[in-house]
Short mmCIF file of C-alpha atoms in Angstrom, two decimals:
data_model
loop_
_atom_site.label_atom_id
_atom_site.label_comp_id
_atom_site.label_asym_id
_atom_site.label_seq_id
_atom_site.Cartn_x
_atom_site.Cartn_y
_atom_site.Cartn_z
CA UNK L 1 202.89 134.65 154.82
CA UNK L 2 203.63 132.53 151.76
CA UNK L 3 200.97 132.04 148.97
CA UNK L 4 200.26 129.09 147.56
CA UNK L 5 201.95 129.81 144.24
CA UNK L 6 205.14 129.60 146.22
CA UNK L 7 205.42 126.26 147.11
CA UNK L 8 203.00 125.09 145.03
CA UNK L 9 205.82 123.07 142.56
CA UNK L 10 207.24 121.34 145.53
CA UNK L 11 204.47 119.76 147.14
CA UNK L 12 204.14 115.71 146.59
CA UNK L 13 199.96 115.39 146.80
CA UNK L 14 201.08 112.82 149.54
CA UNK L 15 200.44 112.10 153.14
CA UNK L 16 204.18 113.37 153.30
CA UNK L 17 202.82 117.37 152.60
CA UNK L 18 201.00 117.66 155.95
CA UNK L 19 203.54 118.34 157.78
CA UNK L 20 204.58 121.44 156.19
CA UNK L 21 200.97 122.23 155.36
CA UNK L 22 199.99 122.04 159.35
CA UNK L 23 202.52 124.44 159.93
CA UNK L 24 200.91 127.03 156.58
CA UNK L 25 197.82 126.83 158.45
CA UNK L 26 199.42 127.62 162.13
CA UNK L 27 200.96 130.62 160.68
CA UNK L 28 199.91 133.96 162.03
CA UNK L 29 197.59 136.27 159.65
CA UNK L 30 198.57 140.05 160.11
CA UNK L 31 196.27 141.44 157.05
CA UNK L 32 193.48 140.23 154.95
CA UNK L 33 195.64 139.33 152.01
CA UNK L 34 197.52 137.12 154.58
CA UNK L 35 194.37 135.40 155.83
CA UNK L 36 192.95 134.83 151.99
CA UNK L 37 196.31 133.47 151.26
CA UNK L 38 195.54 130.50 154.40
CA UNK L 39 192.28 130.35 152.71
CA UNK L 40 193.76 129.34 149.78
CA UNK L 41 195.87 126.77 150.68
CA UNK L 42 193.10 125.27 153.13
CA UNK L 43 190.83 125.16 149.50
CA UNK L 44 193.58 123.22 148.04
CA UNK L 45 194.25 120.66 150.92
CA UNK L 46 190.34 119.92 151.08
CA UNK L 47 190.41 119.81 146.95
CA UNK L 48 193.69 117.60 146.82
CA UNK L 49 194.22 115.47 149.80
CA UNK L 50 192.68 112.37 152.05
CA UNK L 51 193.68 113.42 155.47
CA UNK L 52 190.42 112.13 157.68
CA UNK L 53 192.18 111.10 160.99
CA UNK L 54 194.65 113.16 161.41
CA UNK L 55 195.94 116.70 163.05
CA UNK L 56 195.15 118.05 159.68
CA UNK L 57 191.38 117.39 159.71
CA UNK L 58 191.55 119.27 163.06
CA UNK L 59 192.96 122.22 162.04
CA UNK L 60 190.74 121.76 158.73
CA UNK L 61 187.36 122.03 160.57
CA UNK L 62 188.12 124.70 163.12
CA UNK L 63 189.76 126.74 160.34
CA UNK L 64 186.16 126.57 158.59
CA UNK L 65 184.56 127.90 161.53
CA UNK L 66 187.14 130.83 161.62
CA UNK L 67 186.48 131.57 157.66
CA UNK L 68 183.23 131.41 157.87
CA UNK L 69 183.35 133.91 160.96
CA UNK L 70 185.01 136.38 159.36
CA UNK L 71 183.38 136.34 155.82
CA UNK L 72 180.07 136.97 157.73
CA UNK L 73 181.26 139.59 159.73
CA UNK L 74 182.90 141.14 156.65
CA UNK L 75 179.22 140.86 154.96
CA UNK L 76 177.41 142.22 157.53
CA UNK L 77 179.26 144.85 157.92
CA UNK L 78 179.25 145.73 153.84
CA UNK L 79 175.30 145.10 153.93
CA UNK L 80 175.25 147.90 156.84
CA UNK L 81 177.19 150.62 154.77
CA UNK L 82 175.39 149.14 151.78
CA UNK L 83 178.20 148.63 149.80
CA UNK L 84 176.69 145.80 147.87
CA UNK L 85 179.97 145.53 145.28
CA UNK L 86 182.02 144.95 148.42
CA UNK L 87 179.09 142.17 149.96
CA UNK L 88 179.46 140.44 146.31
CA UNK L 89 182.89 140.36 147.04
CA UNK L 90 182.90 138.52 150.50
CA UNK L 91 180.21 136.51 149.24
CA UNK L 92 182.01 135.24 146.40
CA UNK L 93 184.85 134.08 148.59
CA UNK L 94 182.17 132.02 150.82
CA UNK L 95 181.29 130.10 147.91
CA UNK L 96 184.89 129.24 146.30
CA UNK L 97 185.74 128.33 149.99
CA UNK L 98 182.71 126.22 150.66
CA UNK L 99 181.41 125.04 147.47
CA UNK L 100 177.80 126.37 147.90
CA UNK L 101 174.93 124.23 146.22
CA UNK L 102 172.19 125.15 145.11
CA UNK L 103 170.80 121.37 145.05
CA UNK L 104 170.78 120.74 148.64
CA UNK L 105 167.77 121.18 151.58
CA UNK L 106 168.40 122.53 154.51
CA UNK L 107 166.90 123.29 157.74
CA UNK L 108 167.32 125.46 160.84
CA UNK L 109 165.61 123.45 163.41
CA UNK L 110 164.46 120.30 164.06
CA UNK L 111 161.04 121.46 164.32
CA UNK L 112 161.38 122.87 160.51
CA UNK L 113 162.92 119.48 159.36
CA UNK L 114 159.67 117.71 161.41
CA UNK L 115 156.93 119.71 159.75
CA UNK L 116 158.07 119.39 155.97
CA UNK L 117 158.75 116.03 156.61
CA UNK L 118 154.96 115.27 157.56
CA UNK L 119 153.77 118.13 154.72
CA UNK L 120 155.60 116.11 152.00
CA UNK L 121 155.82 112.62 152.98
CA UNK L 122 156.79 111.08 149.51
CA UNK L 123 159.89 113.05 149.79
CA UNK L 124 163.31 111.08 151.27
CA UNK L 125 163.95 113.51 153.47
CA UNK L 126 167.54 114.26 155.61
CA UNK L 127 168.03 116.34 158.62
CA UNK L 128 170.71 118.56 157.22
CA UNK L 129 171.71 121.95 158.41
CA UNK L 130 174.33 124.52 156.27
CA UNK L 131 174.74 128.05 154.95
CA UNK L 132 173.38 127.47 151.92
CA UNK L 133 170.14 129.37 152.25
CA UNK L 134 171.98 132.63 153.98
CA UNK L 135 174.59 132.14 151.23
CA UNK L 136 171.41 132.61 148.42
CA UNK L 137 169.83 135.58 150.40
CA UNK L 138 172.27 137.49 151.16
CA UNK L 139 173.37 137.76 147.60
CA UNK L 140 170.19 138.42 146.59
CA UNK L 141 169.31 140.77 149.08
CA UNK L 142 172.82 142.72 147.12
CA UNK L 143 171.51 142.51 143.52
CA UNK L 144 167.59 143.67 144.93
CA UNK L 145 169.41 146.82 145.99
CA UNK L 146 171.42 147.21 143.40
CA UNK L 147 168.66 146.78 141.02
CA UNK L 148 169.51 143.77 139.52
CA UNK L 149 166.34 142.04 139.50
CA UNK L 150 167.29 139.25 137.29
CA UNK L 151 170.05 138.19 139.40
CA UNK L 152 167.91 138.94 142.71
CA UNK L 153 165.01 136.79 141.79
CA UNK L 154 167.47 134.06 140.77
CA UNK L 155 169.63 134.05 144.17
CA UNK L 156 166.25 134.26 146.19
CA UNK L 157 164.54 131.50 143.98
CA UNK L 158 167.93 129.35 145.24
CA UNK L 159 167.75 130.19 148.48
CA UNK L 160 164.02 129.02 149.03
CA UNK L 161 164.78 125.75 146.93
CA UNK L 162 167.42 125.00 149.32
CA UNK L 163 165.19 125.86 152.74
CA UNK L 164 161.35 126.34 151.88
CA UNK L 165 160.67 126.49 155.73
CA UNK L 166 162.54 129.44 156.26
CA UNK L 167 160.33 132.52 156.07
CA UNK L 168 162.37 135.63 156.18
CA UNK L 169 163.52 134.09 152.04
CA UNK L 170 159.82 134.57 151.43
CA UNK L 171 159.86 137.95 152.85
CA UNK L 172 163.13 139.34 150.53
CA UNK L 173 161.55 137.76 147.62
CA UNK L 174 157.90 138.91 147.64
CA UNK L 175 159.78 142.75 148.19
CA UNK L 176 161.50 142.10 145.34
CA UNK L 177 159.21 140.95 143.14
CA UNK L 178 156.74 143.77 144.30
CA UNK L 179 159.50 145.83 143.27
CA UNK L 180 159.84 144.60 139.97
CA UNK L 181 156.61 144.98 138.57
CA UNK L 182 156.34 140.87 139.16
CA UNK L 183 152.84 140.86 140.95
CA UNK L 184 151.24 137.22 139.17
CA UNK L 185 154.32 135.88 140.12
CA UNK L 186 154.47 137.23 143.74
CA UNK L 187 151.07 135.95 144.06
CA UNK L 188 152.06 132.21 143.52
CA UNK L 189 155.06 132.45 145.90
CA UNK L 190 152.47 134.03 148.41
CA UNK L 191 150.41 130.67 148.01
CA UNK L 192 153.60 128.73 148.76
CA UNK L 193 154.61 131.05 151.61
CA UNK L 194 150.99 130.54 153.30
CA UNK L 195 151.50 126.82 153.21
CA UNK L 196 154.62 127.34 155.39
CA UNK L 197 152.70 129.85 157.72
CA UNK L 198 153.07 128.76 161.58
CA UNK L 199 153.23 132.17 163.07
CA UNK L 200 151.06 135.13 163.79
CA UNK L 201 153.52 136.96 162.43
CA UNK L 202 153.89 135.13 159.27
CA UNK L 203 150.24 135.57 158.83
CA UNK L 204 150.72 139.20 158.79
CA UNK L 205 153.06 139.32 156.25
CA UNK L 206 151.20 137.08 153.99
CA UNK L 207 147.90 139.35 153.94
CA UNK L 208 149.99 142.15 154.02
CA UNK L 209 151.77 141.26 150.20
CA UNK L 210 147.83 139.88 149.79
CA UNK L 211 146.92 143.35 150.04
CA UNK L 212 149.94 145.11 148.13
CA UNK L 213 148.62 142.74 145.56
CA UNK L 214 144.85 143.46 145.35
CA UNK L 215 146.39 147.10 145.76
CA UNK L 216 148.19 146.95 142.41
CA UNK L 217 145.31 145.57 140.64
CA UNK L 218 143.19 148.44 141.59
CA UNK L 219 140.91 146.10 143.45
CA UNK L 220 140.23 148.72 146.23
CA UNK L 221 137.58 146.74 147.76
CA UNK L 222 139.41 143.46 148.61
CA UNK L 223 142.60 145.54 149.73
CA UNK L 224 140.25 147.22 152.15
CA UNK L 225 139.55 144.04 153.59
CA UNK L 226 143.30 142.61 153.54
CA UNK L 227 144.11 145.82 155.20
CA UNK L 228 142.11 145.10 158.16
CA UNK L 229 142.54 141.67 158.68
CA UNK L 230 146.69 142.22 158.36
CA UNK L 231 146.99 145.00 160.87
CA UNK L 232 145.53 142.49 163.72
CA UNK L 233 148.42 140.57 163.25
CA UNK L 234 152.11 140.79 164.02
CA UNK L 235 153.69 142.71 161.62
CA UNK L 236 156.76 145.49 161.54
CA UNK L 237 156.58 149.04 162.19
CA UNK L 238 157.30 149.89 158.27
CA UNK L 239 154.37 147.18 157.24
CA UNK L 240 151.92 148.95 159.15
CA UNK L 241 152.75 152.32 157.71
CA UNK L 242 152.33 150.77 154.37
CA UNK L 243 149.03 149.47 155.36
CA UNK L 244 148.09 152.65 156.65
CA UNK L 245 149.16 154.52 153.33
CA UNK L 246 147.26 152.50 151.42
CA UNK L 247 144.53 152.73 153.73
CA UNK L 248 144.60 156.36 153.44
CA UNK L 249 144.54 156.20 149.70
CA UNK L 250 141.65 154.04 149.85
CA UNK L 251 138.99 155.99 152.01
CA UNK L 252 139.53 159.11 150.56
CA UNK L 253 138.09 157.72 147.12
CA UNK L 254 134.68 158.88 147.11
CA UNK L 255 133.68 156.77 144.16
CA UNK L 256 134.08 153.49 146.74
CA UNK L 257 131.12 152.14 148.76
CA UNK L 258 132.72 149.53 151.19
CA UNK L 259 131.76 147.50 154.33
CA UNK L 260 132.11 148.33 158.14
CA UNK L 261 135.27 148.38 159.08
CA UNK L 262 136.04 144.85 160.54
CA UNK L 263 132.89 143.14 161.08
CA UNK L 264 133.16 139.91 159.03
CA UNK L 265 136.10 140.55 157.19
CA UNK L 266 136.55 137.05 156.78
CA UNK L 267 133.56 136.42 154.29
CA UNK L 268 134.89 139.24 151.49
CA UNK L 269 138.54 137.66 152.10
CA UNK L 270 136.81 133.31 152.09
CA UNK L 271 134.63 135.17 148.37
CA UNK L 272 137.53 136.04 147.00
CA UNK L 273 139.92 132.72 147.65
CA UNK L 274 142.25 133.95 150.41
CA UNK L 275 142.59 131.84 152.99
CA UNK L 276 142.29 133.54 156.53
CA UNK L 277 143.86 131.30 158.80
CA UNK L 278 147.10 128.83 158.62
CA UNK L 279 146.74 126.47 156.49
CA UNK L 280 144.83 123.34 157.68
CA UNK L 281 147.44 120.92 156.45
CA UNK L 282 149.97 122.93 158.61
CA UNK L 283 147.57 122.28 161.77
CA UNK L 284 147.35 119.01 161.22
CA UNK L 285 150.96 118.63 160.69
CA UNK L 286 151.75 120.40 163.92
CA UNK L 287 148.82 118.04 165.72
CA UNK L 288 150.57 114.86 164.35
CA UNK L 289 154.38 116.19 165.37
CA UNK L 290 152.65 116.63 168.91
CA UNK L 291 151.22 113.76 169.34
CA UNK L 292 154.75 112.34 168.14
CA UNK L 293 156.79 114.49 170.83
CA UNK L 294 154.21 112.60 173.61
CA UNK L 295 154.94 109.56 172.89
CA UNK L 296 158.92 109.79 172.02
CA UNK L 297 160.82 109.25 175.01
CA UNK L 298 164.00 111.17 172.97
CA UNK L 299 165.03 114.24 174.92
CA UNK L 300 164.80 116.32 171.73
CA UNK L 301 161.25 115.79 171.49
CA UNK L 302 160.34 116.05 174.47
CA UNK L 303 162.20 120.05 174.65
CA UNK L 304 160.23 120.51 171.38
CA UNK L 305 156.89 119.68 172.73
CA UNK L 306 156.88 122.80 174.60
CA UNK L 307 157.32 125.00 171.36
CA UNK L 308 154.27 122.66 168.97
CA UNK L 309 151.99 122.82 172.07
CA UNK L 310 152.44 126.72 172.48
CA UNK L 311 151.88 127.21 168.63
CA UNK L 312 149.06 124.54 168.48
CA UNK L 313 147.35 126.66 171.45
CA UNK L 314 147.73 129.64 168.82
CA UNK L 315 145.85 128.02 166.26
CA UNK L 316 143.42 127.52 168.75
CA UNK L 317 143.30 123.93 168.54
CA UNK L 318 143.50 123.48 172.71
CA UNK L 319 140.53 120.95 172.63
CA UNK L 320 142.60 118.47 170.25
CA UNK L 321 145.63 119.34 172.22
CA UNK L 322 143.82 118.17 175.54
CA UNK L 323 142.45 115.31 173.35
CA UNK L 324 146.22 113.92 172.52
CA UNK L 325 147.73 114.29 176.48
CA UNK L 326 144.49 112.94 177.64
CA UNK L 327 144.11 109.38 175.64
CA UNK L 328 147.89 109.13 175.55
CA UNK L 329 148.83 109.67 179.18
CA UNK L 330 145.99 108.97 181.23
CA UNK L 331 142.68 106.36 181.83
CA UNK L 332 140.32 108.35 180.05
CA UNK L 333 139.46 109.56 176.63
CA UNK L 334 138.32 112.24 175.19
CA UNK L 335 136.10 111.96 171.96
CA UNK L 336 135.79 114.94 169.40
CA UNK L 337 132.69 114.96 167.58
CA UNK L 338 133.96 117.66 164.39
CA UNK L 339 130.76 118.26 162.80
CA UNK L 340 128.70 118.81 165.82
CA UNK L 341 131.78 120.64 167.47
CA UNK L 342 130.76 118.30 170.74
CA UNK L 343 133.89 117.19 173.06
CA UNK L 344 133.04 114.74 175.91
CA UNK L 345 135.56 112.86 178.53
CA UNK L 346 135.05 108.70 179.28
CA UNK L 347 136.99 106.32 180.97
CA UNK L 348 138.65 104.29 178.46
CA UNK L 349 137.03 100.78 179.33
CA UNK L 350 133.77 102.22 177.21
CA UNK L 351 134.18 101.35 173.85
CA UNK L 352 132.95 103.08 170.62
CA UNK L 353 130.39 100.74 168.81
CA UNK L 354 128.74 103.98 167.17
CA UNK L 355 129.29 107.00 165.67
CA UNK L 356 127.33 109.22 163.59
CA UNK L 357 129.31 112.67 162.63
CA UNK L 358 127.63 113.79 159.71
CA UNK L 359 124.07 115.00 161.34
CA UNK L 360 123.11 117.80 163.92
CA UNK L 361 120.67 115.71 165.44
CA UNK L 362 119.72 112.15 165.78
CA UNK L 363 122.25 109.55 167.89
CA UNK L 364 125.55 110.70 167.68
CA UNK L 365 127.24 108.27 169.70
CA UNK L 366 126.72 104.81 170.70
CA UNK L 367 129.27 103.29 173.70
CA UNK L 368 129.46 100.41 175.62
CA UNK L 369 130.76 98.69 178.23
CA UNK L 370 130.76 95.52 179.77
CA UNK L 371 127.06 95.03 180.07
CA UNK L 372 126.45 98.66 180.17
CA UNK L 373 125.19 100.96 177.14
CA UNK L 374 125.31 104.76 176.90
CA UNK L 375 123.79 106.65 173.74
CA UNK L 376 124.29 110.51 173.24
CA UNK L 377 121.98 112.33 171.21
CA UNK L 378 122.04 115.92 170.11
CA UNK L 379 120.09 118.48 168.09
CA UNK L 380 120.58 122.68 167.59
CA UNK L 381 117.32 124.36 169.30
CA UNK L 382 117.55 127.37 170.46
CA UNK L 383 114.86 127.25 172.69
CA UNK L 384 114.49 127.24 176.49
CA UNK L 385 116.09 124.12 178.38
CA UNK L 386 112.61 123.28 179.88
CA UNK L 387 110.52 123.47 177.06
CA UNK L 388 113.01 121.06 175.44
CA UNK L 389 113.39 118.78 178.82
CA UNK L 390 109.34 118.57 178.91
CA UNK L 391 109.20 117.54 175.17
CA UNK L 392 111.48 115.01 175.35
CA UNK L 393 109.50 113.19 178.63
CA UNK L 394 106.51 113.83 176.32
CA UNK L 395 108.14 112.04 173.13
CA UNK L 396 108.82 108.91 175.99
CA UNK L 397 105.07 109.12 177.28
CA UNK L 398 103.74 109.40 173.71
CA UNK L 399 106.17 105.86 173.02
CA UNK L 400 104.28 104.15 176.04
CA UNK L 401 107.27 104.64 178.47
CA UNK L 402 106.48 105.40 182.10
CA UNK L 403 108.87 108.06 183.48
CA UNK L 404 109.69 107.92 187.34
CA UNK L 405 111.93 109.82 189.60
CA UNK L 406 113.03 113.13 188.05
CA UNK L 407 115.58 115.11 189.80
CA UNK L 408 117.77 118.04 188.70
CA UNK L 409 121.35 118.75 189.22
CA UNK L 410 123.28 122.12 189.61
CA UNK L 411 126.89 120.61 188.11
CA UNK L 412 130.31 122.49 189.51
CA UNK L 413 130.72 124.22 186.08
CA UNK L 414 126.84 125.25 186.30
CA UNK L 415 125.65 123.12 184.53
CA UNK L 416 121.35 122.82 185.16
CA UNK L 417 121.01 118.92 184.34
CA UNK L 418 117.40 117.17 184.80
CA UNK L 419 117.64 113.07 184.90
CA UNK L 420 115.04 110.47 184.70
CA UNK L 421 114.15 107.25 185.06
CA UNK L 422 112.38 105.50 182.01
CA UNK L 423 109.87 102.02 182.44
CA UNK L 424 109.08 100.49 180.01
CA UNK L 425 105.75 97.85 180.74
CA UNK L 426 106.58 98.58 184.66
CA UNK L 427 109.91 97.05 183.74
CA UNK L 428 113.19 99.68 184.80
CA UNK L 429 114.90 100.30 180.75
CA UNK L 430 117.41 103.11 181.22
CA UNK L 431 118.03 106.11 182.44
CA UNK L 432 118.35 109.70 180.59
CA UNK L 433 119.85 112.64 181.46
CA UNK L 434 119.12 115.92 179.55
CA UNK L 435 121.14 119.22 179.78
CA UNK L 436 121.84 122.18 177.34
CA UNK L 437 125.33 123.72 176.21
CA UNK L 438 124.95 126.98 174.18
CA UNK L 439 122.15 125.83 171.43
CA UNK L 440 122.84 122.50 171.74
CA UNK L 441 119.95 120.16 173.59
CA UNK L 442 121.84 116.89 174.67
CA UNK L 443 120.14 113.87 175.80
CA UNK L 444 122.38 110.97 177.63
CA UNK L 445 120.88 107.77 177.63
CA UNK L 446 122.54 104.84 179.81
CA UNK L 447 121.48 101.06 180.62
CA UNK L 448 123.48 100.54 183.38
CA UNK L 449 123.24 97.92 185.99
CA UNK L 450 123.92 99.85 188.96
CA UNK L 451 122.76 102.80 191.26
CA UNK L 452 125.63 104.65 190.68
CA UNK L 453 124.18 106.93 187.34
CA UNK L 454 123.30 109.81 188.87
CA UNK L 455 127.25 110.24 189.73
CA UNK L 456 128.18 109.37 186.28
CA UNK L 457 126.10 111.17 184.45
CA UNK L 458 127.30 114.07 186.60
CA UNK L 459 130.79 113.46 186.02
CA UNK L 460 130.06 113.20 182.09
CA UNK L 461 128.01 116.60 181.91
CA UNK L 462 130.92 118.35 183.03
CA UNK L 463 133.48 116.86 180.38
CA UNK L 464 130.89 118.22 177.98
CA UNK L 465 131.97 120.72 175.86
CA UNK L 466 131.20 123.00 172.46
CA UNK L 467 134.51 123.34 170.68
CA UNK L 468 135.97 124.68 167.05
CA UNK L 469 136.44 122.49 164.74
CA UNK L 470 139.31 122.61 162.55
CA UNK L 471 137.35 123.64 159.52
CA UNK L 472 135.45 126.22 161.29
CA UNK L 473 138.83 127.54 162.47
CA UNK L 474 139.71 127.70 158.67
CA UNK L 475 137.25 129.57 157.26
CA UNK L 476 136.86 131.86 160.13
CA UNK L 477 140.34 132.38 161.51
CA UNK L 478 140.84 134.37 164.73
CA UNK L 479 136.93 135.70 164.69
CA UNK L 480 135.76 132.23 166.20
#
C-alpha cells in the first residue's frame, strides 16, 4: 500500500483529492505497517480537508471505529504480557490519531453526567462521552509498572481531570501513590474519591486505602478499626488478603490494647474524621436525580430510575424513596419528620399550617383541613404504653376536660391504639388517639366534624412509622 510520502507532492488540498483519497482508504491492509500507513493518510485528510457531507466523512468515521479497535486490542494484549514499552507504543499512536485532551470532561453514563451535574451546579456542564480517560489510565497504569512514578501520577492525575466520576482512575492512582511513598497525598485524593462513592464496593476500597494509610503512619489502633469496617464491604479477593495481613500484623503486637472486634466501629472511625457512610451530598444528589426520573416523561429517565432507586434502597434511604413515588404519583402524602425520625401518610387535601422539627416532644405537627384540625404530638419515654395512656387522660382531667368513651384498637400491623373523647364544659372539643412506636409515645389530636375518626385515626396509626434519618445514616452507616 502506498504511504503518504508518495503522493504526498501531488495532492491539490481540494475537494478534487477525494476521489483518489476514497480509494487510499478502500485499499486492503495485509500487515501493520500497511494499516499505519491508512492511518496516516486518514490523520492528514481530517488535519487538511473540509469534506462534511460526503462519501469521505463516511469512510472517515467508520475508519475511526476500526483504529480505535485495533489500537485497543493491540494494548490489551501488550498490558497482558506486560510489555509496557510496546503499550507506550500503541498508546502513542491513539493519541497522534485522535488528538487526546487532557482539557475535556467526560462521562460513561448518563447517570455519571446526572450526579456531577447536581454535585457541582455552578459548573456549565456537557454530556460528552470519549476515550480520553482510558487514554490517561492506561498509560499510566504502563509507567506505575514500569516505575515511573512521575509520569504515572501525571497520566492518572489527567485521567481523573478528564472523568472524576469514574472510580476504577481512583483505584490505579491511590496504588500508585501508596507505592510511591505518596501517603498525604493519597489521603486527599481518598477525600475526593469518597465524595464520588455510590457503591458498596466503592466504599470498600475507600476504607481499605483509609486503612493502608493509618497503617503507614503506625496508627495501629485506627487501622484496626478501618480493617473491620472495610472487610464488610465489597471488596476483591487481593484487598482482603491485604486486610488480613495487616490484620495479622496488628494482633500479634502485644504492646496494643484495642476494642472488641466490631461493636461500634463507627465511633473510633466518626473520632478520628472518617466518614463511614457515602457521602450525604451524594444521597441527596441521588434523591433529587430520582425524584427527577419520576417526573420526566423521557424514556432515558425513566430506564434510569430503576438503577437510582436500587442504589437509593442501598443507602437505605427507602422511607424518602416511598416519600417521592407517594406525593408525586398518588392522592396522599407522606411527611418526614428528620429530627424525630417520625414518617406518617395523609391524604393530600390536609394542609401543613405547623411544623415543629427541632424538639423530641411538644406539637410536632399542626394540619388542617377544611374545617377540620389534626395536631400530632410526640415525646421519647421509654415507659409502658399504659402508664403513658393513663397520664395523658390525667394531664386532660387535671386541665378540667371531661373524658368520655375510651375504646382500644388492635391495628392490622399490631398496632395497640387507645382513643378518646375529650369535653370540654359538657361541650364535645376533639378527639385523641394515643399509641406507642418503639420509645416513642404519640398522641393524635383531631377536631373533626364527623363520626368517622375512629376509621381515620386507624388508617393514620398504620402509616406511622420510626425511620433513619439521613444524618443518622451518616454518622452510623450500615450499623443503623
Amino acid at each position: 500500500m502506498k504511504k503518504l510520502a508518495d503522493f504526498f507532492a501531488s495532492l491539490t488540498n481540494t475537494d478534487e483529492d477525494f476521489p483518489f483519497l476514497l480509494d487510499m482508504l478502500n485499499q486492503p491492509s495485509s500487515t501493520e505497517e500497511d494499516f499505519f500507513a491508512k492511518i496516516d493518510i486518514a490523520k492528514y485528510i481530517k488535519d487538511n480537508y473540509i469534506y462534511h457531507g460526503t462519501m469521505l466523512e463516511k469512510k472517515i468515521l467508520d475508519l475511526d471505529k476500526e483504529i480505535f479497535s485495533y489500537l485497543e486490542s493491540k494494548i490489551n494484549v501488550k498490558n497482558s504480557k506486560r510489555d509496557w514499552d510496546g503499550m507506550l507504543f500503541y498508546l502513542d499512536k491513539v493519541n497522534n490519531y485522535f488528538n487526546v485532551s487532557k482539557n475535556v470532561l467526560i462521562f460513561d453514563s448518563l447517570d455519571d453526567f446526572y450526579i456531577f451535574s447536581l454535585l457541582n451546579p455552578k459548573k456549565n456542564i456537557k454530556l460528552i462521552f470519549g476515550i480520553e480517560h482510558w487514554y490517561f489510565l492506561k498509560r499510566g497504569v504502563a509507567y506505575r509498572h514500569k516505575e515511573d512514578y512521575k509520569n504515572a501520577i501525571l497520566n492518572f492525575e489527567n485521567a481523573i481531570k478528564c472523568a472524576p466520576m469514574s472510580m476504577t482512575l481512583y483505584e490505579e492512582y491511590l496504588g500508585c501513590l501508596f507505592e510511591s511513598g505518596e501517603y498525604e497525598r493519597a489521603k486527599k485524593i481518598l477525600e475526593q474519591y469518597h465524595r464520588y462513592c455510590r457503591s458498596q464496593y466503592h466504599l470498600g476500597v475507600y476504607f481499605y486505602f483509609t486503612s493502608l494509610y493509618y497503617f503507614k503512619q503506625k496508627n495501629y489502633f485506627v487501622t484496626h478499626a478501618c480493617i473491620w469496617y472495610a472487610l464488610k464491604f465489597d471488596i476483591t479477593l487481593a484487598m482482603k488478603n491485604s486486610l488480613v495481613e495487616m490484620l495479622t500484623q496488628i494482633m500479634s503486637n502485644n504492646e496494643l490494647v484495642l476494642d472488641a472486634f466490631g461493636v461500634k466501629v463507627y465511633e473510633t472511625l466518626g473520632k478520628n474524621d472518617i466518614p463511614v457512610w457515602f457521602d450525604i451530598d451524594m444521597m441527596y444528589a441521588n434523591l433529587d436525580m430520582y425524584k427527577s426520573c419520576v417526573l420526566s416523561p423521557l424514556a432515558e429517565m425513566k430506564a434510569l430510575r430503576k438503577t437510582v432507586r436500587k442504589r437509593l434502597i442501598q443507602f437505605k434511604l427507602l422511607p424518602y424513596v416511598e416519600q417521592i413515588e407517594v406525593n408525586l404519583e398518588t392522592k396522599d402524602h407522606i411527611i418526614l419528620l428528620n429530627n424525630s425520625s417520625l414518617s406518617l401518610k395523609l391524604d393530600k387535601e390536609w394542609q401543613i399550617i405547623y411544623q415543629n422539627d427541632d424538639t423530641e416532644s411538644g406539637v410536632l405537627l399542626e394540619l388542617e383541613k377544611d374545617e377540620d384540625f389534626l395536631t400530632i404530638s410526640a415525646k421519647v419515654d421509654n415507659n409502658a404504653f399504659d402508664d403513658l395512656y393513663n397520664d395523658e387522660i390525667k394531664g386532660f382531667i387535671v386541665s378540667g376536660c371531661e373524658i368520655k368513651n375510651e375504646r382500644e384498637y388492635f391495628t392490622i400491623n399490631k398496632k395497640n391504639i387507645k382513643i378518646f373523647d375529650v369535653y370540654l364544659k359538657q361541650n364535645y372539643n376533639s378527639s385523641v388517639m394515643c399509641l406507642k412506636v418503639k420509645n416513642k409515645f404519640l398522641i393524635f389530636r383531631l377536631v373533626k366534624n364527623s363520626d368517622e375518626e375512629d376509621k381515620f385515626f386507624i388508617k393514620l396509626s398504620n402509616s406511622v412509622k420510626i425511620y433513619n434519618n439521613i444524618e443518622k445514616i451518616v454518622k452510623m452507616g450500615q450499623f443503623t
